[in-house]
Amino acid sequence: RQGIIQSSKMFLVANRLEGKKVESSIRYLSDMEAVFMDKVAFSALDPQQPVYEVDCYFPVADNKSGGLFFGLTRIFPGKVGGEFFMTKGHFHSNNDTAEFYWGIKGKGLLLFMDKTRKVWAEEMTEGSVHYIPGNTAHRVINTGVEMLSFGACWPSDAGHDYGSIEKEGFSARVVEKDGKLIIIEE
Ligand code: 6PG
Ligand code: NI
């Protein structure tokens, strides 16, 4: 039958997602004032400095149950004071929805936090695969000196709840001190 083969619409090219339906966004330092601990170091930096970029592919409408979304995130290398650049981090607003992350390039830490504020972390490297259970906040920290890229796949009805992390933060911070990576727990 003619027309049975449809051309693929999405491509991964040099750590970027390309295709007709890609939605890209950039988070700048100015979007992340509440995130970093050292306010003095923060105010000395350029607010227009990009911290991370996200390309998303939404094959179905937001909030539709049964679908999947796909994302690629690239976190720039950098620090505010001793604290590494990272994503804002969030719970899913439809709380009991899970997600996969996988490392593509660079190195970092994936920080998890459950509703009791218990935290744990997994090392993200090229090829690492991470399952984020439901009811668990997730944030990625670029602990390296190059761009950290990772992929994500999550249910289309997951939604994002940034509010509680914006207010309360995670109960652990990842910083470099005297050339060593340390995790400060609250
Ligand atoms: C999601 C994913 C992922 C995430 C980005 C940016 O649920 O959409 O976890 O695509 O949104 O890595 O991180 P923040 O959403 O925390 O800014
Ligand atoms: Ni998520």
PDB file of C-alpha atoms and ligand atoms in Angstrom:
ATOM      1  CA  ARG A   1       0.000   0.000   0.000  1.00  0.00           C
ATOM      2  CA  GLN A   2       1.341   3.435  -0.945  1.00  0.00           C
ATOM      3  CA  GLY A   3       2.020   5.802   1.918  1.00  0.00           C
ATOM      4  CA  ILE A   4       2.298   3.154   4.633  1.00  0.00           C
ATOM      5  CA  ILE A   5       5.811   4.321   5.518  1.00  0.00           C
ATOM      6  CA  GLN A   6       5.773   7.695   7.248  1.00  0.00           C
ATOM      7  CA  SER A   7       8.966   9.681   7.504  1.00  0.00           C
ATOM      8  CA  SER A   8      10.405  10.071  11.000  1.00  0.00           C
ATOM      9  CA  LYS A   9       9.815  13.544  12.330  1.00  0.00           C
ATOM     10  CA  MET A  10      12.362  13.752  15.117  1.00  0.00           C
ATOM     11  CA  PHE A  11      16.128  13.401  15.132  1.00  0.00           C
ATOM     12  CA  LEU A  12      18.857  13.507  17.737  1.00  0.00           C
ATOM     13  CA  VAL A  13      21.675  15.557  16.240  1.00  0.00           C
ATOM     14  CA  ALA A  14      24.804  16.416  18.227  1.00  0.00           C
ATOM     15  CA  ASN A  15      22.975  16.280  21.555  1.00  0.00           C
ATOM     16  CA  ARG A  16      20.066  18.306  20.285  1.00  0.00           C
ATOM     17  CA  LEU A  17      16.586  17.277  19.402  1.00  0.00           C
ATOM     18  CA  GLU A  18      15.606  18.401  15.919  1.00  0.00           C
ATOM     19  CA  GLY A  19      12.291  18.242  14.163  1.00  0.00           C
ATOM     20  CA  LYS A  20       9.119  20.116  13.472  1.00  0.00           C
ATOM     21  CA  LYS A  21       7.594  19.770  16.884  1.00  0.00           C
ATOM     22  CA  VAL A  22      10.504  20.600  19.175  1.00  0.00           C
ATOM     23  CA  GLU A  23       9.824  23.211  21.847  1.00  0.00           C
ATOM     24  CA  SER A  24      12.999  24.719  23.253  1.00  0.00           C
ATOM     25  CA  SER A  25      13.505  26.827  26.329  1.00  0.00           C
ATOM     26  CA  ILE A  26      16.434  28.305  28.229  1.00  0.00           C
ATOM     27  CA  ARG A  27      16.753  28.975  31.958  1.00  0.00           C
ATOM     28  CA  TYR A  28      19.022  31.885  32.809  1.00  0.00           C
ATOM     29  CA  LEU A  29      20.600  32.750  36.146  1.00  0.00           C
ATOM     30  CA  SER A  30      17.939  35.469  36.458  1.00  0.00           C
ATOM     31  CA  ASP A  31      15.279  32.711  36.555  1.00  0.00           C
ATOM     32  CA  MET A  32      17.047  30.923  39.389  1.00  0.00           C
ATOM     33  CA  GLU A  33      17.742  33.456  42.101  1.00  0.00           C
ATOM     34  CA  ALA A  34      16.006  31.432  44.796  1.00  0.00           C
ATOM     35  CA  VAL A  35      17.895  28.260  43.944  1.00  0.00           C
ATOM     36  CA  PHE A  36      21.470  29.115  44.897  1.00  0.00           C
ATOM     37  CA  MET A  37      22.717  29.474  48.441  1.00  0.00           C
ATOM     38  CA  ASP A  38      25.402  32.172  48.039  1.00  0.00           C
ATOM     39  CA  LYS A  39      23.458  35.396  47.340  1.00  0.00           C
ATOM     40  CA  VAL A  40      26.625  37.544  47.234  1.00  0.00           C
ATOM     41  CA  ALA A  41      28.303  35.314  44.636  1.00  0.00           C
ATOM     42  CA  PHE A  42      25.009  35.232  42.710  1.00  0.00           C
ATOM     43  CA  SER A  43      24.746  39.015  42.499  1.00  0.00           C
ATOM     44  CA  ALA A  44      28.266  39.254  41.042  1.00  0.00           C
ATOM     45  CA  LEU A  45      27.344  37.048  38.056  1.00  0.00           C
ATOM     46  CA  ASP A  46      25.722  38.007  34.745  1.00  0.00           C
ATOM     47  CA  PRO A  47      21.955  37.420  35.089  1.00  0.00           C
ATOM     48  CA  GLN A  48      21.849  36.632  31.346  1.00  0.00           C
ATOM     49  CA  GLN A  49      24.142  33.638  31.799  1.00  0.00           C
ATOM     50  CA  PRO A  50      22.267  30.521  30.592  1.00  0.00           C
ATOM     51  CA  VAL A  51      22.193  27.713  33.162  1.00  0.00           C
ATOM     52  CA  TYR A  52      20.388  25.049  31.122  1.00  0.00           C
ATOM     53  CA  GLU A  53      18.452  24.498  27.906  1.00  0.00           C
ATOM     54  CA  VAL A  54      15.645  22.026  27.336  1.00  0.00           C
ATOM     55  CA  ASP A  55      14.291  20.640  24.038  1.00  0.00           C
ATOM     56  CA  CYS A  56      10.951  18.883  24.381  1.00  0.00           C
ATOM     57  CA  TYR A  57       8.828  16.751  22.117  1.00  0.00           C
ATOM     58  CA  PHE A  58       5.153  16.607  23.072  1.00  0.00           C
ATOM     59  CA  PRO A  59       3.469  14.140  20.693  1.00  0.00           C
ATOM     60  CA  VAL A  60       0.109  14.478  22.512  1.00  0.00           C
ATOM     61  CA  ALA A  61      -1.662  17.290  24.350  1.00  0.00           C
ATOM     62  CA  ASP A  62      -0.436  18.253  27.806  1.00  0.00           C
ATOM     63  CA  ASN A  63      -2.314  16.402  30.545  1.00  0.00           C
ATOM     64  CA  LYS A  64      -3.663  13.689  28.263  1.00  0.00           C
ATOM     65  CA  SER A  65      -3.397  10.358  30.054  1.00  0.00           C
ATOM     66  CA  GLY A  66      -1.672   7.429  28.379  1.00  0.00           C
ATOM     67  CA  GLY A  67       0.871   9.440  26.351  1.00  0.00           C
ATOM     68  CA  LEU A  68       4.577  10.065  26.840  1.00  0.00           C
ATOM     69  CA  PHE A  69       6.747  13.182  26.581  1.00  0.00           C
ATOM     70  CA  PHE A  70      10.412  13.287  25.650  1.00  0.00           C
ATOM     71  CA  GLY A  71      13.021  15.855  26.682  1.00  0.00           C
ATOM     72  CA  LEU A  72      16.691  16.640  26.273  1.00  0.00           C
ATOM     73  CA  THR A  73      18.369  18.872  28.831  1.00  0.00           C
ATOM     74  CA  ARG A  74      21.816  20.457  28.562  1.00  0.00           C
ATOM     75  CA  ILE A  75      23.253  21.990  31.730  1.00  0.00           C
ATOM     76  CA  PHE A  76      26.149  24.399  31.250  1.00  0.00           C
ATOM     77  CA  PRO A  77      29.240  23.937  33.405  1.00  0.00           C
ATOM     78  CA  GLY A  78      29.500  26.587  36.093  1.00  0.00           C
ATOM     79  CA  LYS A  79      29.126  27.476  39.733  1.00  0.00           C
ATOM     80  CA  VAL A  80      27.581  30.098  41.969  1.00  0.00           C
ATOM     81  CA  GLY A  81      30.070  30.425  44.812  1.00  0.00           C
ATOM     82  CA  GLY A  82      30.975  26.768  45.294  1.00  0.00           C
ATOM     83  CA  GLU A  83      27.593  25.461  44.208  1.00  0.00           C
ATOM     84  CA  PHE A  84      27.321  23.770  40.800  1.00  0.00           C
ATOM     85  CA  PHE A  85      24.820  24.771  38.105  1.00  0.00           C
ATOM     86  CA  MET A  86      21.712  22.582  38.281  1.00  0.00           C
ATOM     87  CA  THR A  87      18.097  22.307  37.170  1.00  0.00           C
ATOM     88  CA  LYS A  88      15.360  23.907  39.277  1.00  0.00           C
ATOM     89  CA  GLY A  89      13.992  20.500  40.180  1.00  0.00           C
ATOM     90  CA  HIS A  90      10.374  19.570  40.751  1.00  0.00           C
ATOM     91  CA  PHE A  91       7.797  17.053  41.906  1.00  0.00           C
ATOM     92  CA  HIS A  92       5.238  16.015  39.304  1.00  0.00           C
ATOM     93  CA  SER A  93       1.894  17.630  40.061  1.00  0.00           C
ATOM     94  CA  ASN A  94       0.162  14.344  39.351  1.00  0.00           C
ATOM     95  CA  ASN A  95       2.237  13.005  42.220  1.00  0.00           C
ATOM     96  CA  ASP A  96       2.442   9.316  41.555  1.00  0.00           C
ATOM     97  CA  THR A  97       4.001   9.529  38.082  1.00  0.00           C
ATOM     98  CA  ALA A  98       7.487   8.212  37.410  1.00  0.00           C
ATOM     99  CA  GLU A  99      10.135   9.218  34.878  1.00  0.00           C
ATOM    100  CA  PHE A 100      13.275   7.911  33.196  1.00  0.00           C
ATOM    101  CA  TYR A 101      16.466   9.984  32.896  1.00  0.00           C
ATOM    102  CA  TRP A 102      19.592   8.822  31.051  1.00  0.00           C
ATOM    103  CA  GLY A 103      23.027  10.371  30.772  1.00  0.00           C
ATOM    104  CA  ILE A 104      24.200  11.322  27.275  1.00  0.00           C
ATOM    105  CA  LYS A 105      27.331  13.395  27.765  1.00  0.00           C
ATOM    106  CA  GLY A 106      29.261  14.930  30.632  1.00  0.00           C
ATOM    107  CA  LYS A 107      28.980  14.045  34.300  1.00  0.00           C
ATOM    108  CA  GLY A 108      26.717  14.952  37.128  1.00  0.00           C
ATOM    109  CA  LEU A 109      24.537  13.917  40.003  1.00  0.00           C
ATOM    110  CA  LEU A 110      20.826  13.198  39.966  1.00  0.00           C
ATOM    111  CA  LEU A 111      19.368  14.201  43.309  1.00  0.00           C
ATOM    112  CA  PHE A 112      16.135  12.560  44.496  1.00  0.00           C
ATOM    113  CA  MET A 113      13.983  13.739  47.409  1.00  0.00           C
ATOM    114  CA  ASP A 114      10.846  12.046  48.724  1.00  0.00           C
ATOM    115  CA  LYS A 115       7.915  13.726  50.480  1.00  0.00           C
ATOM    116  CA  THR A 116       9.563  13.254  53.898  1.00  0.00           C
ATOM    117  CA  ARG A 117      12.570  15.249  52.545  1.00  0.00           C
ATOM    118  CA  LYS A 118      14.805  12.179  52.553  1.00  0.00           C
ATOM    119  CA  VAL A 119      17.438  12.629  49.800  1.00  0.00           C
ATOM    120  CA  TRP A 120      19.646  10.293  47.841  1.00  0.00           C
ATOM    121  CA  ALA A 121      21.669  10.613  44.663  1.00  0.00           C
ATOM    122  CA  GLU A 122      22.872   8.683  41.616  1.00  0.00           C
ATOM    123  CA  GLU A 123      25.900   9.503  39.493  1.00  0.00           C
ATOM    124  CA  MET A 124      24.981  10.492  35.969  1.00  0.00           C
ATOM    125  CA  THR A 125      27.488   9.624  33.258  1.00  0.00           C
ATOM    126  CA  GLU A 126      27.404   8.833  29.557  1.00  0.00           C
ATOM    127  CA  GLY A 127      25.002   5.883  29.193  1.00  0.00           C
ATOM    128  CA  SER A 128      23.701   5.783  32.792  1.00  0.00           C
ATOM    129  CA  VAL A 129      19.977   5.063  33.170  1.00  0.00           C
ATOM    130  CA  HIS A 130      17.915   6.341  36.101  1.00  0.00           C
ATOM    131  CA  TYR A 131      14.405   5.494  37.230  1.00  0.00           C
ATOM    132  CA  ILE A 132      12.695   8.275  39.164  1.00  0.00           C
ATOM    133  CA  PRO A 133       9.769   6.836  41.147  1.00  0.00           C
ATOM    134  CA  GLY A 134       6.519   8.728  41.702  1.00  0.00           C
ATOM    135  CA  ASN A 135       6.237  11.165  44.624  1.00  0.00           C
ATOM    136  CA  THR A 136       9.946  11.984  44.268  1.00  0.00           C
ATOM    137  CA  ALA A 137      11.426  15.372  43.433  1.00  0.00           C
ATOM    138  CA  HIS A 138      14.297  15.281  40.938  1.00  0.00           C
ATOM    139  CA  ARG A 139      17.116  17.699  40.139  1.00  0.00           C
ATOM    140  CA  VAL A 140      20.285  17.259  38.060  1.00  0.00           C
ATOM    141  CA  ILE A 141      23.575  18.933  38.975  1.00  0.00           C
ATOM    142  CA  ASN A 142      26.435  19.390  36.502  1.00  0.00           C
ATOM    143  CA  THR A 143      29.512  18.475  38.556  1.00  0.00           C
ATOM    144  CA  GLY A 144      31.852  18.452  35.542  1.00  0.00           C
ATOM    145  CA  VAL A 145      33.692  21.045  33.476  1.00  0.00           C
ATOM    146  CA  GLU A 146      31.823  20.390  30.217  1.00  0.00           C
ATOM    147  CA  MET A 147      28.175  20.520  29.200  1.00  0.00           C
ATOM    148  CA  LEU A 148      26.046  17.787  30.803  1.00  0.00           C
ATOM    149  CA  SER A 149      23.345  16.394  28.488  1.00  0.00           C
ATOM    150  CA  PHE A 150      20.658  13.968  29.546  1.00  0.00           C
ATOM    151  CA  GLY A 151      17.450  12.558  28.160  1.00  0.00           C
ATOM    152  CA  ALA A 152      14.095  12.238  29.896  1.00  0.00           C
ATOM    153  CA  CYS A 153      10.822  10.442  29.255  1.00  0.00           C
ATOM    154  CA  TRP A 154       7.730  11.028  31.386  1.00  0.00           C
ATOM    155  CA  PRO A 155       3.943  10.516  31.267  1.00  0.00           C
ATOM    156  CA  SER A 156       2.002  13.228  29.444  1.00  0.00           C
ATOM    157  CA  ASP A 157      -0.297  13.720  32.440  1.00  0.00           C
ATOM    158  CA  ALA A 158       2.551  14.145  34.982  1.00  0.00           C
ATOM    159  CA  GLY A 159       2.618  17.960  35.105  1.00  0.00           C
ATOM    160  CA  HIS A 160       5.191  19.981  37.067  1.00  0.00           C
ATOM    161  CA  ASP A 161       5.023  21.246  40.626  1.00  0.00           C
ATOM    162  CA  TYR A 162       7.895  23.734  41.080  1.00  0.00           C
ATOM    163  CA  GLY A 163       6.314  25.551  44.030  1.00  0.00           C
ATOM    164  CA  SER A 164       7.380  23.416  46.945  1.00  0.00           C
ATOM    165  CA  ILE A 165      11.002  23.181  45.749  1.00  0.00           C
ATOM    166  CA  GLU A 166      11.069  26.935  45.135  1.00  0.00           C
ATOM    167  CA  LYS A 167       9.904  27.478  48.715  1.00  0.00           C
ATOM    168  CA  GLU A 168      11.637  24.718  50.668  1.00  0.00           C
ATOM    169  CA  GLY A 169      14.510  23.695  48.372  1.00  0.00           C
ATOM    170  CA  PHE A 170      16.055  20.244  48.439  1.00  0.00           C
ATOM    171  CA  SER A 171      17.434  19.032  51.776  1.00  0.00           C
ATOM    172  CA  ALA A 172      20.922  18.620  50.282  1.00  0.00           C
ATOM    173  CA  ARG A 173      23.276  20.864  48.287  1.00  0.00           C
ATOM    174  CA  VAL A 174      26.185  19.831  46.097  1.00  0.00           C
ATOM    175  CA  VAL A 175      29.237  22.087  46.302  1.00  0.00           C
ATOM    176  CA  GLU A 176      32.915  22.068  45.562  1.00  0.00           C
ATOM    177  CA  LYS A 177      35.209  22.865  48.457  1.00  0.00           C
ATOM    178  CA  ASP A 178      39.014  22.832  48.234  1.00  0.00           C
ATOM    179  CA  GLY A 179      38.727  21.023  44.891  1.00  0.00           C
ATOM    180  CA  LYS A 180      36.498  18.295  46.351  1.00  0.00           C
ATOM    181  CA  LEU A 181      32.845  17.582  45.722  1.00  0.00           C
ATOM    182  CA  ILE A 182      30.855  17.554  48.942  1.00  0.00           C
ATOM    183  CA  ILE A 183      27.183  17.080  49.729  1.00  0.00           C
ATOM    184  CA  ILE A 184      25.827  19.328  52.472  1.00  0.00           C
ATOM    185  CA  GLU A 185      22.707  17.912  54.109  1.00  0.00           C
ATOM    186  CA  GLU A 186      20.370  20.186  56.053  1.00  0.00           C
TER     187      GLU A 186
HETATM  188  C1  6PG B   1      10.135  16.754  33.249  1.00  0.00           C
HETATM  189  C2  6PG B   1      11.567  16.326  33.282  1.00  0.00           C
HETATM  190  C3  6PG B   1      12.608  17.185  32.559  1.00  0.00           C
HETATM  191  C4  6PG B   1      12.898  18.519  33.273  1.00  0.00           C
HETATM  192  C5  6PG B   1      14.118  19.247  32.727  1.00  0.00           C
HETATM  193  C6  6PG B   1      14.379  20.604  33.370  1.00  0.00           C
HETATM  194  O1  6PG B   1       9.382  16.268  34.101  1.00  0.00           O
HETATM  195  O2  6PG B   1       9.720  17.521  32.357  1.00  0.00           O
HETATM  196  O3  6PG B   1      11.923  16.040  34.587  1.00  0.00           O
HETATM  197  O4  6PG B   1      12.248  17.427  31.231  1.00  0.00           O
HETATM  198  O5  6PG B   1      11.775  19.352  33.189  1.00  0.00           O
HETATM  199  O6  6PG B   1      15.257  18.465  32.911  1.00  0.00           O
HETATM  200  O7  6PG B   1      14.342  20.550  34.768  1.00  0.00           O
HETATM  201  P1  6PG B   1      13.297  21.408  35.600  1.00  0.00           P
HETATM  202  O8  6PG B   1      11.942  21.070  35.033  1.00  0.00           O
HETATM  203  O9  6PG B   1      13.441  20.953  37.000  1.00  0.00           O
HETATM  204  O10 6PG B   1      13.606  22.841  35.375  1.00  0.00           O
HETATM  205 NI    NI B   2      10.148  15.428  35.886  1.00  0.00          NI
END
